[in-house]
């Protein structure tokens, strides 16, 4: 446990704590690392961050997992104006039956802001642009995707990678096919997201299967983490 706490204390931009399985918490000062007295974990988090009732439920679920000796991660919303989103991570040492876990509280408001901005853009596009515009949201961890254009959400019957290879709407021109598909594959997008990219644009030529016409198409891709 001491190794976990030492690693957590050295982590940037995170408040560190020790949590016992009986629900007692000890916070470490972010400036000098000195610990507080033991206190009730739920009461401490609720009062320190003035959490909402939704956050109280997340805290309860996280502490229940900790009481069973299980690692957990959950987000809480503060009562400040403007509010912040904090990610609480509880980690027990590997092996053995430890009575205490190390934990961190990190500000993830930027992730939520990015998520809300992307959702606003998606809604604008779905409401304002012609139905011929294809708009979708892809879950990069599973490969599932949803078409959100035309005012309704329709899940794809194929995985994202399968759809790229077998689109029933367009056929990418041979001169562009390999470069476009390789750039848009699920694992490539996930690598770009993990590498810090927030998106990119593509232009390519494709045949519209219904009409047989070849057209130049433009694609804007936005990448962001979906907070847990």
mmCIF file of C-alpha atoms in Angstrom, residues 30-208:
data_model
loop_
_atom_site.group_PDB
_atom_site.id
_atom_site.type_symbol
_atom_site.label_atom_id
_atom_site.label_comp_id
_atom_site.label_asym_id
_atom_site.label_seq_id
_atom_site.Cartn_x
_atom_site.Cartn_y
_atom_site.Cartn_z
ATOM 1 C CA UNK A 30 -1.685 18.512 -1.783
ATOM 2 C CA UNK A 31 1.100 20.927 -0.769
ATOM 3 C CA UNK A 32 3.205 19.054 1.800
ATOM 4 C CA UNK A 33 1.718 15.536 1.711
ATOM 5 C CA UNK A 34 0.755 15.506 5.395
ATOM 6 C CA UNK A 35 -2.268 13.278 6.186
ATOM 7 C CA UNK A 36 -5.494 14.390 7.825
ATOM 8 C CA UNK A 37 -7.242 12.542 10.643
ATOM 9 C CA UNK A 38 -9.366 9.522 9.788
ATOM 10 C CA UNK A 39 -12.962 10.485 8.989
ATOM 11 C CA UNK A 40 -16.072 9.080 7.330
ATOM 12 C CA UNK A 41 -15.370 8.924 3.594
ATOM 13 C CA UNK A 42 -18.832 9.782 2.276
ATOM 14 C CA UNK A 43 -19.330 12.720 4.644
ATOM 15 C CA UNK A 44 -15.832 13.975 3.845
ATOM 16 C CA UNK A 45 -16.348 13.939 0.064
ATOM 17 C CA UNK A 46 -19.842 15.428 0.229
ATOM 18 C CA UNK A 47 -18.797 18.301 2.475
ATOM 19 C CA UNK A 48 -15.422 18.982 0.834
ATOM 20 C CA UNK A 49 -16.883 19.234 -2.669
ATOM 21 C CA UNK A 50 -20.563 20.074 -1.949
ATOM 22 C CA UNK A 51 -21.675 17.207 -4.162
ATOM 23 C CA UNK A 52 -25.131 16.757 -5.673
ATOM 24 C CA UNK A 53 -27.466 13.829 -4.964
ATOM 25 C CA UNK A 54 -26.332 12.186 -8.217
ATOM 26 C CA UNK A 55 -22.749 12.333 -7.005
ATOM 27 C CA UNK A 56 -23.810 10.929 -3.614
ATOM 28 C CA UNK A 57 -25.099 7.824 -5.394
ATOM 29 C CA UNK A 58 -21.806 7.421 -7.253
ATOM 30 C CA UNK A 59 -19.911 7.771 -3.958
ATOM 31 C CA UNK A 60 -22.109 5.108 -2.337
ATOM 32 C CA UNK A 61 -21.464 2.672 -5.188
ATOM 33 C CA UNK A 62 -17.717 3.326 -5.114
ATOM 34 C CA UNK A 63 -17.488 2.840 -1.352
ATOM 35 C CA UNK A 64 -19.562 -0.345 -1.557
ATOM 36 C CA UNK A 65 -17.051 -1.740 -4.047
ATOM 37 C CA UNK A 66 -14.179 -0.710 -1.765
ATOM 38 C CA UNK A 67 -15.824 -2.414 1.208
ATOM 39 C CA UNK A 68 -15.712 -5.626 -0.823
ATOM 40 C CA UNK A 69 -12.036 -5.066 -1.624
ATOM 41 C CA UNK A 70 -12.695 -4.123 -5.261
ATOM 42 C CA UNK A 71 -11.049 -1.312 -7.232
ATOM 43 C CA UNK A 72 -13.418 1.383 -8.468
ATOM 44 C CA UNK A 73 -13.502 4.585 -10.502
ATOM 45 C CA UNK A 74 -16.355 7.095 -10.393
ATOM 46 C CA UNK A 75 -16.999 10.754 -11.210
ATOM 47 C CA UNK A 76 -18.547 13.375 -8.950
ATOM 48 C CA UNK A 77 -19.870 16.850 -9.723
ATOM 49 C CA UNK A 78 -19.003 19.674 -7.331
ATOM 50 C CA UNK A 79 -21.450 22.296 -6.091
ATOM 51 C CA UNK A 80 -19.252 25.206 -7.149
ATOM 52 C CA UNK A 81 -20.154 27.783 -9.803
ATOM 53 C CA UNK A 82 -19.129 26.854 -12.360
ATOM 54 C CA UNK A 83 -19.182 23.228 -11.222
ATOM 55 C CA UNK A 84 -16.217 20.901 -11.703
ATOM 56 C CA UNK A 85 -16.122 17.193 -12.485
ATOM 57 C CA UNK A 86 -13.742 15.097 -10.395
ATOM 58 C CA UNK A 87 -12.683 11.490 -11.000
ATOM 59 C CA UNK A 88 -12.192 9.399 -7.866
ATOM 60 C CA UNK A 89 -10.006 6.323 -8.341
ATOM 61 C CA UNK A 90 -9.668 3.663 -5.608
ATOM 62 C CA UNK A 91 -6.946 1.016 -6.051
ATOM 63 C CA UNK A 92 -6.100 -1.895 -3.767
ATOM 64 C CA UNK A 93 -2.599 -3.434 -3.817
ATOM 65 C CA UNK A 94 -2.288 -6.532 -5.993
ATOM 66 C CA UNK A 95 -2.314 -9.791 -4.091
ATOM 67 C CA UNK A 96 -3.310 -10.364 -0.517
ATOM 68 C CA UNK A 97 -6.343 -9.068 1.335
ATOM 69 C CA UNK A 98 -5.479 -5.458 2.125
ATOM 70 C CA UNK A 99 -7.664 -3.523 4.536
ATOM 71 C CA UNK A 100 -6.759 -0.213 2.868
ATOM 72 C CA UNK A 101 -6.614 1.206 -0.655
ATOM 73 C CA UNK A 102 -4.800 4.164 -2.196
ATOM 74 C CA UNK A 103 -6.897 6.721 -4.029
ATOM 75 C CA UNK A 104 -6.726 9.884 -6.088
ATOM 76 C CA UNK A 105 -9.159 12.705 -6.863
ATOM 77 C CA UNK A 106 -8.380 14.335 -10.212
ATOM 78 C CA UNK A 107 -10.098 17.194 -12.050
ATOM 79 C CA UNK A 108 -11.547 15.897 -15.350
ATOM 80 C CA UNK A 109 -13.712 18.932 -16.150
ATOM 81 C CA UNK A 110 -11.904 19.308 -19.475
ATOM 82 C CA UNK A 111 -13.134 15.897 -20.591
ATOM 83 C CA UNK A 112 -16.730 16.813 -19.760
ATOM 84 C CA UNK A 113 -16.425 20.168 -21.499
ATOM 85 C CA UNK A 114 -15.104 18.455 -24.637
ATOM 86 C CA UNK A 115 -17.900 15.897 -24.482
ATOM 87 C CA UNK A 116 -20.615 18.549 -24.136
ATOM 88 C CA UNK A 117 -19.120 20.622 -26.966
ATOM 89 C CA UNK A 118 -19.096 17.587 -29.249
ATOM 90 C CA UNK A 119 -22.703 16.769 -28.338
ATOM 91 C CA UNK A 120 -23.791 20.351 -29.071
ATOM 92 C CA UNK A 121 -22.076 20.186 -32.456
ATOM 93 C CA UNK A 122 -23.720 16.836 -33.203
ATOM 94 C CA UNK A 123 -27.150 18.246 -32.335
ATOM 95 C CA UNK A 124 -26.560 21.322 -34.497
ATOM 96 C CA UNK A 125 -25.527 19.192 -37.453
ATOM 97 C CA UNK A 126 -28.436 16.796 -37.008
ATOM 98 C CA UNK A 127 -30.941 19.679 -36.770
ATOM 99 C CA UNK A 128 -29.585 22.088 -39.369
ATOM 100 C CA UNK A 129 -27.854 20.189 -42.139
ATOM 101 C CA UNK A 130 -29.594 18.325 -45.009
ATOM 102 C CA UNK A 131 -30.510 14.681 -44.485
ATOM 103 C CA UNK A 132 -27.928 13.731 -47.137
ATOM 104 C CA UNK A 133 -25.222 14.584 -44.618
ATOM 105 C CA UNK A 134 -24.032 11.430 -42.816
ATOM 106 C CA UNK A 135 -23.439 11.998 -39.091
ATOM 107 C CA UNK A 136 -22.503 9.231 -36.686
ATOM 108 C CA UNK A 137 -20.976 8.527 -33.276
ATOM 109 C CA UNK A 138 -18.515 5.637 -32.927
ATOM 110 C CA UNK A 139 -17.652 3.765 -29.719
ATOM 111 C CA UNK A 140 -13.955 3.138 -30.327
ATOM 112 C CA UNK A 141 -13.597 0.475 -27.640
ATOM 113 C CA UNK A 142 -16.333 -1.769 -29.081
ATOM 114 C CA UNK A 143 -16.597 -0.721 -32.719
ATOM 115 C CA UNK A 144 -20.346 -0.101 -32.445
ATOM 116 C CA UNK A 145 -21.709 3.071 -34.037
ATOM 117 C CA UNK A 146 -24.939 5.035 -34.325
ATOM 118 C CA UNK A 147 -26.174 7.115 -37.262
ATOM 119 C CA UNK A 148 -27.538 10.294 -35.661
ATOM 120 C CA UNK A 149 -28.434 12.190 -38.848
ATOM 121 C CA UNK A 150 -31.936 13.020 -40.023
ATOM 122 C CA UNK A 151 -33.323 13.685 -36.549
ATOM 123 C CA UNK A 152 -33.202 10.084 -35.301
ATOM 124 C CA UNK A 153 -30.633 7.617 -33.974
ATOM 125 C CA UNK A 154 -30.121 4.363 -35.839
ATOM 126 C CA UNK A 155 -27.513 1.832 -34.673
ATOM 127 C CA UNK A 156 -25.400 0.238 -37.380
ATOM 128 C CA UNK A 157 -25.923 -3.476 -37.991
ATOM 129 C CA UNK A 158 -22.193 -3.976 -38.699
ATOM 130 C CA UNK A 159 -19.189 -2.936 -36.650
ATOM 131 C CA UNK A 160 -17.496 0.277 -37.755
ATOM 132 C CA UNK A 161 -14.617 -1.564 -39.450
ATOM 133 C CA UNK A 162 -17.047 -3.885 -41.249
ATOM 134 C CA UNK A 163 -19.056 -0.896 -42.470
ATOM 135 C CA UNK A 164 -15.910 0.745 -43.881
ATOM 136 C CA UNK A 165 -15.203 -2.335 -45.952
ATOM 137 C CA UNK A 166 -18.809 -2.981 -46.996
ATOM 138 C CA UNK A 167 -20.650 0.346 -47.182
ATOM 139 C CA UNK A 168 -24.026 0.055 -48.874
ATOM 140 C CA UNK A 169 -24.092 3.805 -49.586
ATOM 141 C CA UNK A 170 -20.751 4.659 -51.181
ATOM 142 C CA UNK A 171 -17.869 2.941 -52.929
ATOM 143 C CA UNK A 172 -14.572 4.759 -52.399
ATOM 144 C CA UNK A 173 -12.570 5.365 -55.574
ATOM 145 C CA UNK A 174 -9.676 2.884 -55.880
ATOM 146 C CA UNK A 175 -7.127 5.711 -55.811
ATOM 147 C CA UNK A 176 -8.300 6.734 -52.321
ATOM 148 C CA UNK A 177 -9.695 3.515 -50.839
ATOM 149 C CA UNK A 178 -6.635 2.153 -49.020
ATOM 150 C CA UNK A 179 -5.553 5.477 -47.488
ATOM 151 C CA UNK A 180 -9.074 6.485 -46.401
ATOM 152 C CA UNK A 181 -10.051 3.132 -44.874
ATOM 153 C CA UNK A 182 -6.736 2.707 -43.043
ATOM 154 C CA UNK A 183 -7.089 6.215 -41.564
ATOM 155 C CA UNK A 184 -10.656 5.585 -40.386
ATOM 156 C CA UNK A 185 -10.304 2.110 -38.915
ATOM 157 C CA UNK A 186 -11.394 1.780 -35.277
ATOM 158 C CA UNK A 187 -7.933 0.938 -33.920
ATOM 159 C CA UNK A 188 -6.292 3.788 -35.873
ATOM 160 C CA UNK A 189 -8.788 6.324 -34.489
ATOM 161 C CA UNK A 190 -8.208 4.997 -30.980
ATOM 162 C CA UNK A 191 -4.435 5.333 -31.399
ATOM 163 C CA UNK A 192 -4.868 8.942 -32.577
ATOM 164 C CA UNK A 193 -7.090 9.752 -29.591
ATOM 165 C CA UNK A 194 -4.612 8.241 -27.126
ATOM 166 C CA UNK A 195 -1.844 10.153 -28.888
ATOM 167 C CA UNK A 196 -3.537 13.478 -28.155
ATOM 168 C CA UNK A 197 -5.273 14.140 -31.472
ATOM 169 C CA UNK A 198 -8.676 15.822 -31.280
ATOM 170 C CA UNK A 199 -9.633 15.130 -34.893
ATOM 171 C CA UNK A 200 -8.863 15.631 -38.561
ATOM 172 C CA UNK A 201 -10.473 16.166 -41.974
ATOM 173 C CA UNK A 202 -10.476 14.017 -45.104
ATOM 174 C CA UNK A 203 -11.469 14.556 -48.738
ATOM 175 C CA UNK A 204 -11.890 11.703 -51.209
ATOM 176 C CA UNK A 205 -13.753 10.652 -54.339
ATOM 177 C CA UNK A 206 -16.459 7.986 -54.140
ATOM 178 C CA UNK A 207 -19.282 6.508 -56.188
ATOM 179 C CA UNK A 208 -22.790 6.897 -54.790
#
